[in-house]
mmCIF file of C-alpha atoms in Angstrom:
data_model
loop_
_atom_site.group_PDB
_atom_site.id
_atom_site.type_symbol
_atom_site.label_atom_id
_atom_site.label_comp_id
_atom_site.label_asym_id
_atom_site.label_seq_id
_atom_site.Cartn_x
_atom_site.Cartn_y
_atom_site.Cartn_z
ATOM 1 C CA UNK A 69 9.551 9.846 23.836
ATOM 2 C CA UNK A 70 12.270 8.410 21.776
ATOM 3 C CA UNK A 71 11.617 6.001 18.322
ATOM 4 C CA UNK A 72 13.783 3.207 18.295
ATOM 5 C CA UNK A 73 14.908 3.389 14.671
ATOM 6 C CA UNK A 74 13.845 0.692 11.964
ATOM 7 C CA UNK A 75 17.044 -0.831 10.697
ATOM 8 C CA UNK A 76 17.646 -3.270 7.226
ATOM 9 C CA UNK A 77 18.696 -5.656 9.494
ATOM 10 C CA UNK A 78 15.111 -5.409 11.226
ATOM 11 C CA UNK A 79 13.574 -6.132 7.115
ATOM 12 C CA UNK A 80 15.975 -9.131 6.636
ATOM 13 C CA UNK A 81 14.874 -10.583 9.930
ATOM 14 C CA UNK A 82 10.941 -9.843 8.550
ATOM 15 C CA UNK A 83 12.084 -11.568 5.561
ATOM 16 C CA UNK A 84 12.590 -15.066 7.505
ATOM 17 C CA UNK A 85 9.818 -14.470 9.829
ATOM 18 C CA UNK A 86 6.966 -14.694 6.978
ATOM 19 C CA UNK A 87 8.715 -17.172 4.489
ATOM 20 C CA UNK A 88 6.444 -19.641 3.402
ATOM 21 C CA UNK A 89 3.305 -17.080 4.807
ATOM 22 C CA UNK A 90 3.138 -14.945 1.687
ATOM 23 C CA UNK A 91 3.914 -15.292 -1.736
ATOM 24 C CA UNK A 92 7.376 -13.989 -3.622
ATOM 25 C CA UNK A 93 5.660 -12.253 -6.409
ATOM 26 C CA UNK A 94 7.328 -12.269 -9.637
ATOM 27 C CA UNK A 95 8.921 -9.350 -11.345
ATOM 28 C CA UNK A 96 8.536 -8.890 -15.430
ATOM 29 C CA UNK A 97 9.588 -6.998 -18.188
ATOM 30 C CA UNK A 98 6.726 -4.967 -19.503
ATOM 31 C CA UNK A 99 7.922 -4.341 -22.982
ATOM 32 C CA UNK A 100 4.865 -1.543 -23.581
ATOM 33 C CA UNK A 101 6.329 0.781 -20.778
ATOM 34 C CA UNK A 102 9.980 -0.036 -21.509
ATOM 35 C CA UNK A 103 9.331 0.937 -25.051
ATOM 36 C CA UNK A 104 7.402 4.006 -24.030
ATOM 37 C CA UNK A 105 9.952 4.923 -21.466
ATOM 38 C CA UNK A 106 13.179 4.323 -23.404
ATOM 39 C CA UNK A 107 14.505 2.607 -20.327
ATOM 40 C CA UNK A 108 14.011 -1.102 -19.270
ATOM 41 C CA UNK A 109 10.680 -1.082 -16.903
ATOM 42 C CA UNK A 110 9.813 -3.902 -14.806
ATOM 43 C CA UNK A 111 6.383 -4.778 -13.098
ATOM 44 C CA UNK A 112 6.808 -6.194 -9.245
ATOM 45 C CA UNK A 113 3.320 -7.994 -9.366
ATOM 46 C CA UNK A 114 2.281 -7.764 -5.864
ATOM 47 C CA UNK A 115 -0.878 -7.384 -7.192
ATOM 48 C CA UNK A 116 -1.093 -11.888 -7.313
ATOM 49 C CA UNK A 117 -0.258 -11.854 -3.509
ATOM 50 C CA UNK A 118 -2.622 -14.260 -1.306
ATOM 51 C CA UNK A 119 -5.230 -11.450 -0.525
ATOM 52 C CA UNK A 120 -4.357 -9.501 -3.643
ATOM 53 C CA UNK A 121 -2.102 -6.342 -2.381
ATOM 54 C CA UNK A 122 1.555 -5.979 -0.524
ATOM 55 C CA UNK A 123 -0.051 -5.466 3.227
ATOM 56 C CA UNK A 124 -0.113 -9.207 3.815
ATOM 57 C CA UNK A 125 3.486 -8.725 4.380
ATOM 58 C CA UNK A 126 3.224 -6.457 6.921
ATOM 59 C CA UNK A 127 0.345 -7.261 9.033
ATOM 60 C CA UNK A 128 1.769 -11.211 8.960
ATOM 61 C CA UNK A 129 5.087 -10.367 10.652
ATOM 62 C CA UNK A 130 3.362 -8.415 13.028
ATOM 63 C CA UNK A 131 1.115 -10.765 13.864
ATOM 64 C CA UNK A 132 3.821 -13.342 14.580
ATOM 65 C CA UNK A 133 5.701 -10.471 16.235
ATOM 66 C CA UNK A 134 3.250 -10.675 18.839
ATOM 67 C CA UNK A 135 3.855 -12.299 22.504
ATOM 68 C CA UNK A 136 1.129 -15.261 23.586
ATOM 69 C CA UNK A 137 -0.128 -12.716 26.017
ATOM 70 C CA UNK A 138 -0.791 -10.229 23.090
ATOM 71 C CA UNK A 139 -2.138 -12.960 20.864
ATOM 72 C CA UNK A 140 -4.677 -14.035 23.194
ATOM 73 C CA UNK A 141 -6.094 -10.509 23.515
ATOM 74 C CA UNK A 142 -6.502 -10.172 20.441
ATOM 75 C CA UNK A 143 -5.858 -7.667 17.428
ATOM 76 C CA UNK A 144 -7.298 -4.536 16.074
ATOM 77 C CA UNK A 145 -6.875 -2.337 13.287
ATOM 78 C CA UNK A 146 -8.093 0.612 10.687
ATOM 79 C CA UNK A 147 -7.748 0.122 7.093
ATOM 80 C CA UNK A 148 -9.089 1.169 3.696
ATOM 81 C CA UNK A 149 -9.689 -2.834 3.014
ATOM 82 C CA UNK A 150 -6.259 -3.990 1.648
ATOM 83 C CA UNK A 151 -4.256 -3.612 5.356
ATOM 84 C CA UNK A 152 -7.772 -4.985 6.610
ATOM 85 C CA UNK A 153 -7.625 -7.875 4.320
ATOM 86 C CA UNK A 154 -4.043 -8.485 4.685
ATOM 87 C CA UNK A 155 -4.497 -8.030 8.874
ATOM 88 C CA UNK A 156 -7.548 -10.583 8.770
ATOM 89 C CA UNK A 157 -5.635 -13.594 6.522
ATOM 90 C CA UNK A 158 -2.708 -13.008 9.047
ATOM 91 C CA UNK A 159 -4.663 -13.492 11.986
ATOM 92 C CA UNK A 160 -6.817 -16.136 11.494
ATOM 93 C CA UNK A 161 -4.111 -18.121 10.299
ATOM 94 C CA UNK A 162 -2.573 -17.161 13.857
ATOM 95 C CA UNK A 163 -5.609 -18.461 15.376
ATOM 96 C CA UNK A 164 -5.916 -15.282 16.726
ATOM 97 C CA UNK A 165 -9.111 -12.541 16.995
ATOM 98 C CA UNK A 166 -9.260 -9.853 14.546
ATOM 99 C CA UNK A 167 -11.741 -6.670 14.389
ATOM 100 C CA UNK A 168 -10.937 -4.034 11.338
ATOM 101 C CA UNK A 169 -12.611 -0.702 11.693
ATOM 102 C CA UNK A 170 -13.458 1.190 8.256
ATOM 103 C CA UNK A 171 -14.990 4.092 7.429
ATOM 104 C CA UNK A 172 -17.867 4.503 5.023
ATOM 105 C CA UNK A 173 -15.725 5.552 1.848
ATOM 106 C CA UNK A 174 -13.973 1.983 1.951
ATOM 107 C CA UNK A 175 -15.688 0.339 -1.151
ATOM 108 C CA UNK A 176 -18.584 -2.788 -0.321
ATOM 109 C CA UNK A 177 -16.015 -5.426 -2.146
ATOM 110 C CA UNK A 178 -13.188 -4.998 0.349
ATOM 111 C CA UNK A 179 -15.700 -4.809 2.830
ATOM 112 C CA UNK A 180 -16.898 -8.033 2.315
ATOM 113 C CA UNK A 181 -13.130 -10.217 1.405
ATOM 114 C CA UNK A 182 -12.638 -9.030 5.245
ATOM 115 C CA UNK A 183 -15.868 -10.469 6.604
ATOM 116 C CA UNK A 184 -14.898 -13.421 3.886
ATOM 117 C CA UNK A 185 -11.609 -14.108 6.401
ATOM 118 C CA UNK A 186 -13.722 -14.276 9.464
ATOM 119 C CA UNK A 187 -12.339 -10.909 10.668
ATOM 120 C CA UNK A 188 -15.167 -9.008 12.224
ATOM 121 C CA UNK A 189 -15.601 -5.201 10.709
ATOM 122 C CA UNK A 190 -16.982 -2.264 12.348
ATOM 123 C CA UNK A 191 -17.679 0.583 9.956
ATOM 124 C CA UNK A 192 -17.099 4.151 11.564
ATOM 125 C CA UNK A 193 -17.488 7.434 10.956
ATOM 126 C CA UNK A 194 -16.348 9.096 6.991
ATOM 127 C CA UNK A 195 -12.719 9.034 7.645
ATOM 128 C CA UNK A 196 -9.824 6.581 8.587
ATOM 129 C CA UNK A 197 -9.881 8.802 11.656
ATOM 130 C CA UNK A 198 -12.968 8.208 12.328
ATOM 131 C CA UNK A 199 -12.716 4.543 12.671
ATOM 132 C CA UNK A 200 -9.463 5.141 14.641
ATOM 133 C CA UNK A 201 -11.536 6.155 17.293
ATOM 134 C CA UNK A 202 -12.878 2.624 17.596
ATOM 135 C CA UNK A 203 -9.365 1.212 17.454
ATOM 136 C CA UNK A 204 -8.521 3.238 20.253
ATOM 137 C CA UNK A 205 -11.419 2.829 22.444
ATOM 138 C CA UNK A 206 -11.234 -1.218 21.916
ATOM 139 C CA UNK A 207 -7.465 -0.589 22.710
ATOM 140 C CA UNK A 208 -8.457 0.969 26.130
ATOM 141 C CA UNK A 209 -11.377 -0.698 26.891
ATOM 142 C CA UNK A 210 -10.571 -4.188 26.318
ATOM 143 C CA UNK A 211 -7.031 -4.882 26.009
ATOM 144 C CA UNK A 212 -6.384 -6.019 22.468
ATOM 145 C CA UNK A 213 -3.157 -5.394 20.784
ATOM 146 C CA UNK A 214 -3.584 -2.343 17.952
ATOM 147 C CA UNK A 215 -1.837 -3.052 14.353
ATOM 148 C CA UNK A 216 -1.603 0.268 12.447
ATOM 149 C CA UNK A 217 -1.735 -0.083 8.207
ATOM 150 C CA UNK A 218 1.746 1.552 8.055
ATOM 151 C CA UNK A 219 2.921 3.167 11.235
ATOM 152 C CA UNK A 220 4.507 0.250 13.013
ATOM 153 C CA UNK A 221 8.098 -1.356 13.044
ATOM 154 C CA UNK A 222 6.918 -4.668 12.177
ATOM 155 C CA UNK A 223 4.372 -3.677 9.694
ATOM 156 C CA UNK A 224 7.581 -1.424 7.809
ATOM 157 C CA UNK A 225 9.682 -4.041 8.044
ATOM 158 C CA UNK A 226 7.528 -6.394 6.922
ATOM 159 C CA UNK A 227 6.904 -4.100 3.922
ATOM 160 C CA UNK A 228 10.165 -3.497 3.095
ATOM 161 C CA UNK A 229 11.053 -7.256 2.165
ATOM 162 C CA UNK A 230 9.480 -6.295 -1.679
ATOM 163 C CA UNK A 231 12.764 -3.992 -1.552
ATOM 164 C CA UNK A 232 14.881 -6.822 -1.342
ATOM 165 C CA UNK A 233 13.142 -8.914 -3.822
ATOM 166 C CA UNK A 234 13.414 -6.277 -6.378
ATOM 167 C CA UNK A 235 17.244 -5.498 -6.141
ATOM 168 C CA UNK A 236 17.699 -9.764 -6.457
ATOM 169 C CA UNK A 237 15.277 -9.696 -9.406
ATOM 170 C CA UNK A 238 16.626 -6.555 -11.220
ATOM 171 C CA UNK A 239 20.619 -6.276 -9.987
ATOM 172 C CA UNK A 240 21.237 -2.879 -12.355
ATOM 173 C CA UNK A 241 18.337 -0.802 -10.540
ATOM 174 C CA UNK A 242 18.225 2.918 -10.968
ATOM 175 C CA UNK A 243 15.062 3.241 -10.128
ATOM 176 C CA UNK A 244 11.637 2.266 -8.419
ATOM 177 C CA UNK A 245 8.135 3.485 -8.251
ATOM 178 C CA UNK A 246 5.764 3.096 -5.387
ATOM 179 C CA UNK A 247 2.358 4.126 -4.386
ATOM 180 C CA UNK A 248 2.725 6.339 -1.778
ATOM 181 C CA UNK A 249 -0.093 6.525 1.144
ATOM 182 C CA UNK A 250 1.033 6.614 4.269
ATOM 183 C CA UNK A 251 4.474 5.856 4.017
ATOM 184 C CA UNK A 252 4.830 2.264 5.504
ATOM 185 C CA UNK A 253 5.591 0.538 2.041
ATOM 186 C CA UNK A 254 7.889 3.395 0.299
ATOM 187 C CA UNK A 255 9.584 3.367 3.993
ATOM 188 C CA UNK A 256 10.527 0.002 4.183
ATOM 189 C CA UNK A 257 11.216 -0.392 0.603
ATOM 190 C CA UNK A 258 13.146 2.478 0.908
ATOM 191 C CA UNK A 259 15.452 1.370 3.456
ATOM 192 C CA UNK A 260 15.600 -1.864 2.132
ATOM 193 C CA UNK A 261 16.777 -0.537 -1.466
ATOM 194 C CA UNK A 262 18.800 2.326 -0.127
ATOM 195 C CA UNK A 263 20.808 0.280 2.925
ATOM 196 C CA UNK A 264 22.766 -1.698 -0.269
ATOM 197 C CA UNK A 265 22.347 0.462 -3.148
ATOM 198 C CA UNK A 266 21.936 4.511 -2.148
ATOM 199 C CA UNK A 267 22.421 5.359 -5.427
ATOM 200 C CA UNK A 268 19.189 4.151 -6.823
ATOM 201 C CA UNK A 269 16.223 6.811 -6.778
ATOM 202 C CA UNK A 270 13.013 6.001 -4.885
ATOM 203 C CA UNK A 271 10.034 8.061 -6.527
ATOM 204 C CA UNK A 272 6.378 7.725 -3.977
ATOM 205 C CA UNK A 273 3.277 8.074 -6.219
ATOM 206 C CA UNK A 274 0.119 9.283 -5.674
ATOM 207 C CA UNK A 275 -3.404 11.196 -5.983
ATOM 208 C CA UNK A 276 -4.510 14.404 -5.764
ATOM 209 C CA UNK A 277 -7.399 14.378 -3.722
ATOM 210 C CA UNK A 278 -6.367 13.977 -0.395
ATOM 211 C CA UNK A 279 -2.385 12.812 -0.770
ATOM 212 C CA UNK A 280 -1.603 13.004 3.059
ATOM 213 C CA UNK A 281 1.945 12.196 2.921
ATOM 214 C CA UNK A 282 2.342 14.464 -0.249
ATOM 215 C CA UNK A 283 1.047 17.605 1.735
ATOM 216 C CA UNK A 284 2.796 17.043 4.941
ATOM 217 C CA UNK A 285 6.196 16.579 3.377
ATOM 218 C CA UNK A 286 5.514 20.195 1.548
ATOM 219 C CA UNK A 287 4.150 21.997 5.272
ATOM 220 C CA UNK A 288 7.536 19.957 7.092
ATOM 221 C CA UNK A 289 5.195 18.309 9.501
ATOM 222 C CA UNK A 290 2.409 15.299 9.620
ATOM 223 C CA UNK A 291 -0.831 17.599 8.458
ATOM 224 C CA UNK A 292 -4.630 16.860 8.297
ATOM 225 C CA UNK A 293 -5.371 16.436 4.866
ATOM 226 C CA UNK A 294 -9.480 16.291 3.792
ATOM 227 C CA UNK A 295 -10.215 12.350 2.089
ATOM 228 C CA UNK A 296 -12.197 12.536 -0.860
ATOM 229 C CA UNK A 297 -13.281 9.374 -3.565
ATOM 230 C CA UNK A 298 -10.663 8.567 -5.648
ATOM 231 C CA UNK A 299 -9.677 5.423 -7.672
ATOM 232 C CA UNK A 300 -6.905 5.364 -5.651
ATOM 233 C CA UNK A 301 -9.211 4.642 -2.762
ATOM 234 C CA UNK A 302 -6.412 2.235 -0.660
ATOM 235 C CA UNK A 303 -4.041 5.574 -0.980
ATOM 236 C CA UNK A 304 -6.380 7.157 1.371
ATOM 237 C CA UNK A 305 -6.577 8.226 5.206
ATOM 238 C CA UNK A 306 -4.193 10.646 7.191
ATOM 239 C CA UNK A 307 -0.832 9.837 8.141
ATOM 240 C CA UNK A 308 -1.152 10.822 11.828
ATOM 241 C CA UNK A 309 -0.601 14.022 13.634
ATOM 242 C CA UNK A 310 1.806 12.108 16.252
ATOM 243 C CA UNK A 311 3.160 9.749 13.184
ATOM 244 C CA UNK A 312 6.136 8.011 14.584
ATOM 245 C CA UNK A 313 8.306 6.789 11.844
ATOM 246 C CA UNK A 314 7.081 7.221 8.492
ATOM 247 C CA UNK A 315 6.751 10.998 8.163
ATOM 248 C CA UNK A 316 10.208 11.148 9.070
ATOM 249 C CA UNK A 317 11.336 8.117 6.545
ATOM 250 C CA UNK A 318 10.216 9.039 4.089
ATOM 251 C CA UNK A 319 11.456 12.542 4.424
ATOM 252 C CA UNK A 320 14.691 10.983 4.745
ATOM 253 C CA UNK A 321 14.761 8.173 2.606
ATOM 254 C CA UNK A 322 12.101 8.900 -0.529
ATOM 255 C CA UNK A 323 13.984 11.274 -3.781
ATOM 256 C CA UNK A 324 10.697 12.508 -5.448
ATOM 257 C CA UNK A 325 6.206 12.462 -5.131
ATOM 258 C CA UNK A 326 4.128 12.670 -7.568
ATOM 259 C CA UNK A 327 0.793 13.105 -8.065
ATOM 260 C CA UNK A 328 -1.789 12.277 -10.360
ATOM 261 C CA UNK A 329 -4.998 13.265 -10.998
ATOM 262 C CA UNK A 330 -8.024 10.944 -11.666
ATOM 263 C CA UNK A 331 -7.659 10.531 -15.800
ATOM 264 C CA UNK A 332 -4.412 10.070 -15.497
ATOM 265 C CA UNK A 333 -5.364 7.107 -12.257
ATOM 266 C CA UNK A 334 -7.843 5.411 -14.690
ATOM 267 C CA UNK A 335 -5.650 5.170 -17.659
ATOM 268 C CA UNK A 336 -3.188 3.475 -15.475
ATOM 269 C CA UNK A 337 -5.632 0.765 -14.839
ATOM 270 C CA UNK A 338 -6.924 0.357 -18.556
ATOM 271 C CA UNK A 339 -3.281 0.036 -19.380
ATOM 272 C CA UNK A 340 -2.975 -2.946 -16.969
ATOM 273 C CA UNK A 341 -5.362 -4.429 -18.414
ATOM 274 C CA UNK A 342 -5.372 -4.034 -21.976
ATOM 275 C CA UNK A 343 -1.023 -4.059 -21.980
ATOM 276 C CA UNK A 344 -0.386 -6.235 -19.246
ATOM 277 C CA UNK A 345 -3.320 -8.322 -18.849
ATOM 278 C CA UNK A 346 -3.588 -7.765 -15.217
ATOM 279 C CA UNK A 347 -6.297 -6.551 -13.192
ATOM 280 C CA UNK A 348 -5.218 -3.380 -11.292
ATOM 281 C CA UNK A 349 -6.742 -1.519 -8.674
ATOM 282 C CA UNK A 350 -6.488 2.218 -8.896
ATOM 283 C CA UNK A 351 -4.018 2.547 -6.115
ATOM 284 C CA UNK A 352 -1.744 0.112 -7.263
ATOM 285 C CA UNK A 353 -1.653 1.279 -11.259
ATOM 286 C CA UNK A 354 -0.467 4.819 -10.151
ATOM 287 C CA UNK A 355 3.203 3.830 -10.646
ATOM 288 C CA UNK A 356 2.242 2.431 -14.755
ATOM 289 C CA UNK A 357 -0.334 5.572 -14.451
ATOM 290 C CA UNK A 358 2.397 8.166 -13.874
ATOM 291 C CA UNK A 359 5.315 6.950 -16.909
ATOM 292 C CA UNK A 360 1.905 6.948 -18.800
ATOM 293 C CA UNK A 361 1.508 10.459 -18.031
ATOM 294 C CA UNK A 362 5.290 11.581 -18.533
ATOM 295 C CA UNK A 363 5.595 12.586 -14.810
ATOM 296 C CA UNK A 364 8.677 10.326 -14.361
ATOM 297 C CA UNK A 365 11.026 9.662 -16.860
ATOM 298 C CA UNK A 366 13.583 7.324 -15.801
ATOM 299 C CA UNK A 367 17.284 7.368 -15.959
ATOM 300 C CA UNK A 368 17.704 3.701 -15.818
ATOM 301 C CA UNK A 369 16.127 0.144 -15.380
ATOM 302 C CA UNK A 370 13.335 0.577 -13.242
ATOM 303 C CA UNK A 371 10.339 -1.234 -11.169
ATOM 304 C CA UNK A 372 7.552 -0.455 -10.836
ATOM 305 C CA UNK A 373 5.516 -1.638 -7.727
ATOM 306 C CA UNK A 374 1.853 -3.118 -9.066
ATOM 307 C CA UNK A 375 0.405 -3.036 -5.290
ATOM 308 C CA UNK A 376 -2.733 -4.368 -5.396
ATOM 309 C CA UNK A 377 -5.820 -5.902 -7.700
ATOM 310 C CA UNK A 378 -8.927 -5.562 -5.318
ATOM 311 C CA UNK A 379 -10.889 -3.198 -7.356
ATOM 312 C CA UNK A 380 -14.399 -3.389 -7.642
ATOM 313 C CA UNK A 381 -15.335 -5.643 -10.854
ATOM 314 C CA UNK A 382 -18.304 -3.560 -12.046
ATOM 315 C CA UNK A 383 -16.334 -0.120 -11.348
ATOM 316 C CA UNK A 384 -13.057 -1.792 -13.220
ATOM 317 C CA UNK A 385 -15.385 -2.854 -16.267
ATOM 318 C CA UNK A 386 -16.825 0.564 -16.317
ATOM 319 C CA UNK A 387 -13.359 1.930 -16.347
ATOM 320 C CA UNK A 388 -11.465 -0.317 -19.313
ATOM 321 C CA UNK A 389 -14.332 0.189 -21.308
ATOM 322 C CA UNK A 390 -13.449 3.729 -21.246
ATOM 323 C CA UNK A 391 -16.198 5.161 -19.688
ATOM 324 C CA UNK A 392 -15.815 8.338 -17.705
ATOM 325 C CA UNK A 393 -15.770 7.692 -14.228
ATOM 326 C CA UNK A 394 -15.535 10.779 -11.093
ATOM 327 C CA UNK A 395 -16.127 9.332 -8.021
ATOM 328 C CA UNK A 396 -17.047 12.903 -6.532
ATOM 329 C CA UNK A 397 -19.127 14.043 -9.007
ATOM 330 C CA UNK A 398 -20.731 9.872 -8.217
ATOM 331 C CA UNK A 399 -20.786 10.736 -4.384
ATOM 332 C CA UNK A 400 -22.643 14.617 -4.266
#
């Protein structure tokens, strides 16, 4: 079957679609990073979006992407909690139903925002696939209308209007970094940035335990990849076996990944908070985590994408106060 291909005109047209549904986050200097970089580093703080992470932008301009006839049956998805959270604002501000399927590894905070928007959650199974079983059985079996966390035109697009915001907010570019999961938010980014200015390098960060997108690009192909707890806990799930557009976007479009391990993760989020006075979840600190770590050095001015804040408060206070914190070693 052929992919229709996601275009920058299909991420300007997002752009209009959810003005005045989302916030435009602000970008700022971060003179700690800039002085530890040698180059001028800037902080996209999508972090102080509505439900507190980027995906409201793409699960709102699918949701208005949808026909009355998809609307009224309804909308389903899988998420780690932030596409969850994003899916559920976007829907019941649509008036329409929501149900978000989860596995057991998504943490009892983002669990709860989602129940918080009146979405209702099913928790399934250990894995994102797992709980994309559900999806697909209430696909089949009733009718409603499946919104992926990444995977989906609209959801890209949608995505990729924090691409144009940071070439408007930072016109001499050479750079951004961007947690990398599974590829709907580098993808659309990517496109966005690279449609006006190809020049400037897009660099996808993430973890080592269980970086999806990471070990598929090395094998050439979408691959299973094992989840395990992580700070970066919204960077897991698979990408797919039969992934339609991101695999290949980001294989296309994306210059450099990088991954980090777990220190490296957790000083990432002590420097947002300490430096930047911003609470930072683990996922969305890898791109401060990795200049931290010396695993990019930039060539230019740069952003960095701050993705999302929805931590858990006790496991964040734990983790600025320096404590030692393995998730693994937590769940054996």
């Amino acid at each position: 079957m052929s992919v229709e291909p996601i275009t920058a005109a299909d991420i300007a047209a997002a752009r209009q679609r959810i003005r005045g549904e989302v916030l435009r986050t602000p970008t700022m200097p971060s003179p700690s990073l800039s002085e530890r970089a040698g180059q001028p580093i800037h902080l996209k703080m999508e972090q102080r979006q509505i439900t507190g992470s980027f995906k409201l932008r793409g699960a709102t301009n699918a949701i208005l992407s949808l026909s009355d006839d998809e609307r009224g049956r309804g909308v389903v998805g899988v998420s780690t909690g932030n596409h969850g959270r994003g899916l559920a604002h976007a829907a019941s501000r649509a008036g329409v139903r929501a149900i978000i399927c989860m596995s057991a590894l998504v943490p009892e905070n983002k669990v709860a925002a989602i129940r918080d928007l009146g979405a209702e959650v099913r928790i399934v199974g250990k894995s994102q696939d797992d709980a994309q079983e559900e999806v697909e059985r209430l696909v089949g079996e009733e009718g409603m209308t499946m919104i992926p966390p990444f995977d989906h035109p609209a959801v890209i697009a949608g995505q990729g209007t924090l691409g144009l915001e940071m070439l408007e907010d930072v016109p001499d570019l050479a750079e951004v970094l961007v947690p990398l999961s599974g590829g709907g938010l580098i993808a659309g980014i990517a496109l966005a940035i690279k449609a006006q200015r190809p020049q400037v390098r897009v660099t996808g960060i993430s973890m080592e335990r269980g970086a999806a997108m990471a070990v598929s690009l090395e094998a050439g192909r979408p691959t299973l990849t094992p989840e395990r707890p992580t700070l970066a806990d919204s960077l897991g799930g698979g990408i797919g076996l039969d992934n339609r557009h991101t695999f290949a976007m980001v294989r296309d479009l994306v210059d450099a990944v990088v991954t980090l391990d777990e220190g490296e993760i957790a000083e990432g989020i002590r420097h947002g908070y300490w430096r930047e006075q911003e609470v930072v979840e683990g996922g969305g600190a890898v791109g401060m985590a990795a200049l931290i770590a010396g695993k990019v050095r930039p060539g230019g001015p740069t952003v960095v994408l701050v993705s999302g804040r929805n931590i858990d408060m006790k496991l964040h206070h734990r983790l600025i106060s320096s404590e030692d914190v393995d998730l693994e070693e937590a769940a054996a």
